[in-house]
mmCIF file of C-alpha atoms in Angstrom:
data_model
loop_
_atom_site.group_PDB
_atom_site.id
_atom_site.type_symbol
_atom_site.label_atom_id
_atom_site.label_comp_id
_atom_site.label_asym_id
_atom_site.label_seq_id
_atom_site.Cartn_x
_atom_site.Cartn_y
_atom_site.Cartn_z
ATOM 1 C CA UNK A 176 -0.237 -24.373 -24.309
ATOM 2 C CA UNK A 177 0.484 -20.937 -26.118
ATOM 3 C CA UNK A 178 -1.289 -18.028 -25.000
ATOM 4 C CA UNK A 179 -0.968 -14.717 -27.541
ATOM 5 C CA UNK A 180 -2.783 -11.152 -26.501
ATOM 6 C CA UNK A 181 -2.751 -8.580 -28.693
ATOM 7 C CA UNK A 182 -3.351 -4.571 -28.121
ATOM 8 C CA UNK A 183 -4.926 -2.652 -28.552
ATOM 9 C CA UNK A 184 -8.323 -4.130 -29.825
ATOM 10 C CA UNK A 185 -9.201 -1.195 -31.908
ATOM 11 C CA UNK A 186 -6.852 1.683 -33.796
ATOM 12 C CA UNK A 187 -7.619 4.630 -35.279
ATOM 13 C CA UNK A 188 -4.892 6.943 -37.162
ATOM 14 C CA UNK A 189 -5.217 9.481 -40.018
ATOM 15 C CA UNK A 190 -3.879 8.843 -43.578
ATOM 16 C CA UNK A 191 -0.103 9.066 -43.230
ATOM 17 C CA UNK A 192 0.461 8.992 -39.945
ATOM 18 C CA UNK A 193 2.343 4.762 -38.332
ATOM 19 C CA UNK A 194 0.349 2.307 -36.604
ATOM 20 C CA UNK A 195 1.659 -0.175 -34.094
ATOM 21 C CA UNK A 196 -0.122 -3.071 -32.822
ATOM 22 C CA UNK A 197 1.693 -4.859 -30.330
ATOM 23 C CA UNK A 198 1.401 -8.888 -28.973
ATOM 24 C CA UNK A 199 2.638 -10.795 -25.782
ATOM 25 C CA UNK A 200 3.303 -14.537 -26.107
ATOM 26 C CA UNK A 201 3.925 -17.289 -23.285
ATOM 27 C CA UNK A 202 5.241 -20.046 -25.002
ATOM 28 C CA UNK A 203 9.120 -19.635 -24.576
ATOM 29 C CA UNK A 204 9.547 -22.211 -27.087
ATOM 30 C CA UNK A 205 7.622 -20.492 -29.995
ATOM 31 C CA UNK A 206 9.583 -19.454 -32.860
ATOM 32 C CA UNK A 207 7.481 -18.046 -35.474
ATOM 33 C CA UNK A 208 4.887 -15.139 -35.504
ATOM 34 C CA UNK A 209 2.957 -14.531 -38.346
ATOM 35 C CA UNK A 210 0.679 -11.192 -38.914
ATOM 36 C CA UNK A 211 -2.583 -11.531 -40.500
ATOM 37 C CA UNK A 212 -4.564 -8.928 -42.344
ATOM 38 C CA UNK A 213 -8.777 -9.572 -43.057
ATOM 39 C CA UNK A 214 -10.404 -7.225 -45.375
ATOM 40 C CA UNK A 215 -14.220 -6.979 -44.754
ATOM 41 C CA UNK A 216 -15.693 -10.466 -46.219
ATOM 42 C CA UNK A 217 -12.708 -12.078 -46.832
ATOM 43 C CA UNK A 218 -10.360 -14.532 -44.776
ATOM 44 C CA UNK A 219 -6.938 -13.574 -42.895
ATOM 45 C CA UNK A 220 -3.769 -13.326 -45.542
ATOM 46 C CA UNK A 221 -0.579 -13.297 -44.451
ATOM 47 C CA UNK A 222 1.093 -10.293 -44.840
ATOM 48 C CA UNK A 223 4.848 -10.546 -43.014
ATOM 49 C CA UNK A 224 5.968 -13.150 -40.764
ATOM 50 C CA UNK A 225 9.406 -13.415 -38.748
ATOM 51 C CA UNK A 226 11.335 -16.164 -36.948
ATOM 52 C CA UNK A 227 13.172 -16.052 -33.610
ATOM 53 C CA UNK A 228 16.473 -15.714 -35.152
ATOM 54 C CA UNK A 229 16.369 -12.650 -36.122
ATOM 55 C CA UNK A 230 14.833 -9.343 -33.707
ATOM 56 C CA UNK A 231 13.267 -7.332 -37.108
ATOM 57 C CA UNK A 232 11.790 -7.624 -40.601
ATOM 58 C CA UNK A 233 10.621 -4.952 -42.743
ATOM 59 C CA UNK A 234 8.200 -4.747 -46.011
ATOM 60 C CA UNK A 235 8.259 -1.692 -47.545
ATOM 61 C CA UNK A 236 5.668 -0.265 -45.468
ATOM 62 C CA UNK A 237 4.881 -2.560 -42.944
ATOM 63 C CA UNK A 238 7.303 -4.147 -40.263
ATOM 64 C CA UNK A 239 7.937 -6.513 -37.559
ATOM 65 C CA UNK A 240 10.140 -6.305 -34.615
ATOM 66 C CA UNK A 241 10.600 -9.385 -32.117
ATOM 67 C CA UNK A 242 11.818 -9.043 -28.458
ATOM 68 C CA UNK A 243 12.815 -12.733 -27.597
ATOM 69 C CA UNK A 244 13.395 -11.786 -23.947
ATOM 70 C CA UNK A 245 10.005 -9.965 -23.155
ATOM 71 C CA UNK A 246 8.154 -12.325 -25.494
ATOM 72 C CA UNK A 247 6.388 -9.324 -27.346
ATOM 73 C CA UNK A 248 6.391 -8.775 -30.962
ATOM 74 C CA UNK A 249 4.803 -5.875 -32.971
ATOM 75 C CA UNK A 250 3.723 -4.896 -36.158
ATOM 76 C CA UNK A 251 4.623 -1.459 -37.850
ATOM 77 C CA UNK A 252 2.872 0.133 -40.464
ATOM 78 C CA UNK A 253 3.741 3.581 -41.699
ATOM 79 C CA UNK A 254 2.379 6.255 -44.165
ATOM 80 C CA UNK A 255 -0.521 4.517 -43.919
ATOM 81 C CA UNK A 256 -3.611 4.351 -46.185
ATOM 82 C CA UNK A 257 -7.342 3.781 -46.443
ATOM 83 C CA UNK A 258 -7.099 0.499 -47.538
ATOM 84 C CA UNK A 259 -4.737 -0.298 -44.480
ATOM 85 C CA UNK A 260 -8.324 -0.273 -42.484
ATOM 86 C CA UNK A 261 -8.732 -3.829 -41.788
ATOM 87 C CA UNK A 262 -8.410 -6.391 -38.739
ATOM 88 C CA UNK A 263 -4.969 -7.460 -37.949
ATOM 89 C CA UNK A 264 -4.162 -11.207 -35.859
ATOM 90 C CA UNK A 265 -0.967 -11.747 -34.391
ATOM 91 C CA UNK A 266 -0.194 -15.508 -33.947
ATOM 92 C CA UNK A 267 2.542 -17.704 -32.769
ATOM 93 C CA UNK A 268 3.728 -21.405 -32.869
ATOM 94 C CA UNK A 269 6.522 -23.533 -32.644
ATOM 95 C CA UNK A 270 7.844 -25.123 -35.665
ATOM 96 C CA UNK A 271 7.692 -28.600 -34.995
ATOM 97 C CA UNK A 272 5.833 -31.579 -36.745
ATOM 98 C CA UNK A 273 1.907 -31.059 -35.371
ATOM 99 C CA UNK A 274 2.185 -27.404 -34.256
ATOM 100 C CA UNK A 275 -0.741 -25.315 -34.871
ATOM 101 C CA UNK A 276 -0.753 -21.540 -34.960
ATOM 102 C CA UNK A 277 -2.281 -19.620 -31.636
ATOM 103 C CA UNK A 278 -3.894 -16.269 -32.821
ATOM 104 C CA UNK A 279 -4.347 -13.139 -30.878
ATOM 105 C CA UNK A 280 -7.657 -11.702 -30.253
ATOM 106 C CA UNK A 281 -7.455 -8.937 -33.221
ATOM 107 C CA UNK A 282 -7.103 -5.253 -33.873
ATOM 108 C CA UNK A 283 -9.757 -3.652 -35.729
ATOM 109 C CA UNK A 284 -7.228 -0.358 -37.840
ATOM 110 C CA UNK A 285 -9.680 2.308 -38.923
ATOM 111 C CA UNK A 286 -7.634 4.741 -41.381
ATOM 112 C CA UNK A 287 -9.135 7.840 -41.876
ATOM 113 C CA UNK A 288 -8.901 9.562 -45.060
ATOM 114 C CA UNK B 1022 -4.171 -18.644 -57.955
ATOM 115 C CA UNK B 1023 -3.874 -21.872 -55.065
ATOM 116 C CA UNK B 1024 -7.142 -21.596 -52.956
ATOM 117 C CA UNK B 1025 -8.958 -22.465 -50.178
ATOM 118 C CA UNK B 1026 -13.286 -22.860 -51.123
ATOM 119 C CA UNK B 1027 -15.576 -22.896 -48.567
ATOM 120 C CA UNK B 1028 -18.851 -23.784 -50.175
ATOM 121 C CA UNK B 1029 -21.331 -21.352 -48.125
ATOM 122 C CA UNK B 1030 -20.940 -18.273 -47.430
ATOM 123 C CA UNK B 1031 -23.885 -17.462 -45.386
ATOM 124 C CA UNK B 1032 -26.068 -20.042 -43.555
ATOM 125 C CA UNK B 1033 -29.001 -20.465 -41.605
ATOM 126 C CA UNK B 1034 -30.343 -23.360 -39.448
ATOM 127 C CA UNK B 1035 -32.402 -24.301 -36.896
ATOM 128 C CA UNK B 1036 -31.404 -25.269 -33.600
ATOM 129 C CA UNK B 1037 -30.758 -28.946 -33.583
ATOM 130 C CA UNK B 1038 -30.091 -29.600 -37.091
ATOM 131 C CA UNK B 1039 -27.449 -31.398 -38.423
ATOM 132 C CA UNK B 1040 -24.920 -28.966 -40.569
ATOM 133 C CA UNK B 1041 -22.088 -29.902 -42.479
ATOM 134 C CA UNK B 1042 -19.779 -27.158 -43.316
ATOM 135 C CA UNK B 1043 -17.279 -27.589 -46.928
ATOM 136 C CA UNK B 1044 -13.682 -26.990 -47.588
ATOM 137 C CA UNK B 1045 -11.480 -27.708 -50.531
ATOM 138 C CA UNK B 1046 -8.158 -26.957 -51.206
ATOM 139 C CA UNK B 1047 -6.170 -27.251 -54.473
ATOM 140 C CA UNK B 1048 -2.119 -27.179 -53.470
ATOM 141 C CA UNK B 1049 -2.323 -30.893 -52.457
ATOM 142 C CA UNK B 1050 -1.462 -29.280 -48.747
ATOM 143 C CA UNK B 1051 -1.239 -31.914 -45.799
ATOM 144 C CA UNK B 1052 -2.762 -30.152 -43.251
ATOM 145 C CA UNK B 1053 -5.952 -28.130 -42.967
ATOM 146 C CA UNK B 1054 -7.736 -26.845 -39.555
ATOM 147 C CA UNK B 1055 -10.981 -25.136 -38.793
ATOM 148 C CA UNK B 1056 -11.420 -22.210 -36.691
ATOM 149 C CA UNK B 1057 -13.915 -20.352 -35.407
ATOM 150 C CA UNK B 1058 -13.955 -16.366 -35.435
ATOM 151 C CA UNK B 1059 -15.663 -14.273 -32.368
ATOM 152 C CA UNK B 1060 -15.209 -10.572 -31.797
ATOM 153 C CA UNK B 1061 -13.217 -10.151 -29.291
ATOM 154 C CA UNK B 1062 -12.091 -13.292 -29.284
ATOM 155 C CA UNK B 1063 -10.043 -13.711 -32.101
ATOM 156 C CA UNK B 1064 -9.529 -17.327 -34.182
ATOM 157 C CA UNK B 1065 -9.910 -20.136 -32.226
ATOM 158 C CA UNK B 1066 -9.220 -23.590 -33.429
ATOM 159 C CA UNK B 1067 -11.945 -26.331 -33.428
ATOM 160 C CA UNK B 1068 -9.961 -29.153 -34.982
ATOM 161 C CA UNK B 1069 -7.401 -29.724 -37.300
ATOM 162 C CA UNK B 1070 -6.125 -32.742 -39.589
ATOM 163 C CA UNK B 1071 -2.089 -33.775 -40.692
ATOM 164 C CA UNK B 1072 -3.138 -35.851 -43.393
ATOM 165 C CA UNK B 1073 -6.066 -38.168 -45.171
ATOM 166 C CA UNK B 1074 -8.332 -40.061 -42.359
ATOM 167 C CA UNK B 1075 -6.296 -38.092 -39.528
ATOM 168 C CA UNK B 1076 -8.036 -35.490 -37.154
ATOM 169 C CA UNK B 1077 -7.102 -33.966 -33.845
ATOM 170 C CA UNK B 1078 -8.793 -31.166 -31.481
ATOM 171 C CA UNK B 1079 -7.989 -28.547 -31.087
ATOM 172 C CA UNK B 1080 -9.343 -25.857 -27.996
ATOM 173 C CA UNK B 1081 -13.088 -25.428 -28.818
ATOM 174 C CA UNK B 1082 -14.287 -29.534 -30.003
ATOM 175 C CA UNK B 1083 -16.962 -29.346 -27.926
ATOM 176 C CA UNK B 1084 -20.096 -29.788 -30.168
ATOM 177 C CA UNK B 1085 -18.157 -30.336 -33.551
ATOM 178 C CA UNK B 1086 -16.804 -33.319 -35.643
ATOM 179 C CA UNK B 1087 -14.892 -33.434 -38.562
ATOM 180 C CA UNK B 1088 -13.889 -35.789 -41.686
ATOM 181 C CA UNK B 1089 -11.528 -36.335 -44.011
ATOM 182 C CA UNK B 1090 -11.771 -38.400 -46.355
ATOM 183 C CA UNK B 1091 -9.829 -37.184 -49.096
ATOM 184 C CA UNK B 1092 -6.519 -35.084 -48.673
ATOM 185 C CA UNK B 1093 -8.437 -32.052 -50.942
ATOM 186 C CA UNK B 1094 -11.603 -31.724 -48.691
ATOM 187 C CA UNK B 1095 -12.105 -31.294 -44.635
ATOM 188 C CA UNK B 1096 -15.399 -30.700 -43.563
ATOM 189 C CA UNK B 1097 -16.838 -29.474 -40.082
ATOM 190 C CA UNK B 1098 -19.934 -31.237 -38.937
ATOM 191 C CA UNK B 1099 -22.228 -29.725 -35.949
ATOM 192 C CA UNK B 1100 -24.372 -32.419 -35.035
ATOM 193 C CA UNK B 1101 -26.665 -30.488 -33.022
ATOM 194 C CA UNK B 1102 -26.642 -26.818 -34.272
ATOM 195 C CA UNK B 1103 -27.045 -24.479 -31.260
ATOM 196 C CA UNK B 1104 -27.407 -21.181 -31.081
ATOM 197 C CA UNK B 1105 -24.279 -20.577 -29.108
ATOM 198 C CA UNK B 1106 -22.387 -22.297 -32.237
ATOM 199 C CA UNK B 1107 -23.832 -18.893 -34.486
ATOM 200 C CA UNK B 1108 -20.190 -17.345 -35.566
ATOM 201 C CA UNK B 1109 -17.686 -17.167 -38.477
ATOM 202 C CA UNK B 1110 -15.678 -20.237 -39.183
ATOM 203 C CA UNK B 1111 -12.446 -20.468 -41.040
ATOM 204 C CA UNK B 1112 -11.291 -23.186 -42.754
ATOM 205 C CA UNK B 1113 -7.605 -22.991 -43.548
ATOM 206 C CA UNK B 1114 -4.513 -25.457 -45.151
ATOM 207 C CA UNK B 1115 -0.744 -25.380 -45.060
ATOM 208 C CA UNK B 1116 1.672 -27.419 -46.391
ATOM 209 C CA UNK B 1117 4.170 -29.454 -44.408
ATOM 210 C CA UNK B 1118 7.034 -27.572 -43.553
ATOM 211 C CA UNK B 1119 5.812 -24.174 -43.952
ATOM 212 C CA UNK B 1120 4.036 -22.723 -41.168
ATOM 213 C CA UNK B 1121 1.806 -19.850 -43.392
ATOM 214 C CA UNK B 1122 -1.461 -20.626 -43.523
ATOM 215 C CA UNK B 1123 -4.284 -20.139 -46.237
ATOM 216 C CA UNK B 1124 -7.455 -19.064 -45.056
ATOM 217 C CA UNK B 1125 -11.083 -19.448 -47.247
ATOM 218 C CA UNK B 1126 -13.362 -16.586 -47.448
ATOM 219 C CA UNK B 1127 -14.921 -17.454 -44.380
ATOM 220 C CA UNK B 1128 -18.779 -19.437 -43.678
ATOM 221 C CA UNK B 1129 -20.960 -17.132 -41.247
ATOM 222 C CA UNK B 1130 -23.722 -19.687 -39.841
ATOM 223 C CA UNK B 1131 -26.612 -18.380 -37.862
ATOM 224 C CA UNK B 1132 -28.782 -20.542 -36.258
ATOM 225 C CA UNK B 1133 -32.317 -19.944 -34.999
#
């Protein structure tokens, strides 16, 4: 099955400056990675997601890029802000009838103000 | 707003009791999955269900069971709470087709 790691497990920037989180997958087949974002309390929302035919997708202040050959994709937030600080899961699946979605293992972002 | 209720947000129980955890969903989504949430660990899937009476496992069963009996409401059963089962767990939907998922606020269980 689909194995994701994600790095690093904790991140800690000052207001303004980019974070990148970065995730391996093994799953040649998979063709959709999704980023999650949890806020303290609350469950994971999806925040951008991209698809294996294209290598980058960008909103406003947050990005992904997708290296198809490597099997790495990363998420790229800039300018960022306090209420960036959150925990961030990669995942990945392949978009077929029954797939499920195989989550990293989480990056806590601290922003500091 | 389309959501995803889990009915507890904190719980407590005693080893060996019998706990049934909630979740409801109002977009009439096919398929909904529970996970459970470890640092370090990330979200790992329990079990998951494609439609009304229809369940599958998923990488951590072990210990769990799950029913469906309407397409609105999949609930995670521990028939013999342990302490090792103490964690977060996510209950989340999607709709067929499209491969985001919505998550509920979360149930953190404790047991003792």
């Amino acid at each position: 099955g689909e194995n994701v790691e994600q790095h690093p497990s904790t991140l800690s920037v000052q207001e303004g400056d980019s974070a990148v989180i970065k995730c391996t997958y093994s799953d040649s087949a998979s063709n959709y990675f999704p980023w999650y974002k949890q806020e303290l309390g609350k469950g994971p929302q999806l925040i951008i997601d991209i698809r294996s035919n294209v290598g980058e997708k960008k909103d406003q202040r947050i990005a992904v890029t997708l290296n198809k050959t490597a099997k790495h994709f990363s998420l790229h937030i800039t300018e960022t802000q306090p209420e960036d600080s959150a925990v961030y899961f990669c995942a990945a699946l392949r978009e077929t009838s029954g797939s499920r979605l195989t989550f990293g293992e989480g990056t806590q972002l601290t922003v500091n103000p | 707003d389309v959501k995803v209720t889990q009915s507890s947000r904190y719980l407590v129980k005693r080893t060996g009791e019998k706990v049934f955890l909630e979740c409801v969903q109002d977009m009439d989504h096919e398929n909904m999955f529970w996970y459970r949430q470890d640092p370090g660990l990330g979200l790992r899937l329990i079990y998951f269900s494609y439609d009304v009476k229809m369940k599958e496992k998923g990488d951590i069963p072990e210990g769990y069971s799950v029913s469906r009996e309407k397409k609105e409401r999949f609930s995670l059963i521990l028939e013999s709470a342990s302490t090792n089962q103490t964690s977060m767990y996510l209950c989340a939907s999607r709709t067929t087709g499209f491969y985001g998922y919505t998550f509920g606020s979360g149930t953190r269980l404790t047991v003792v």
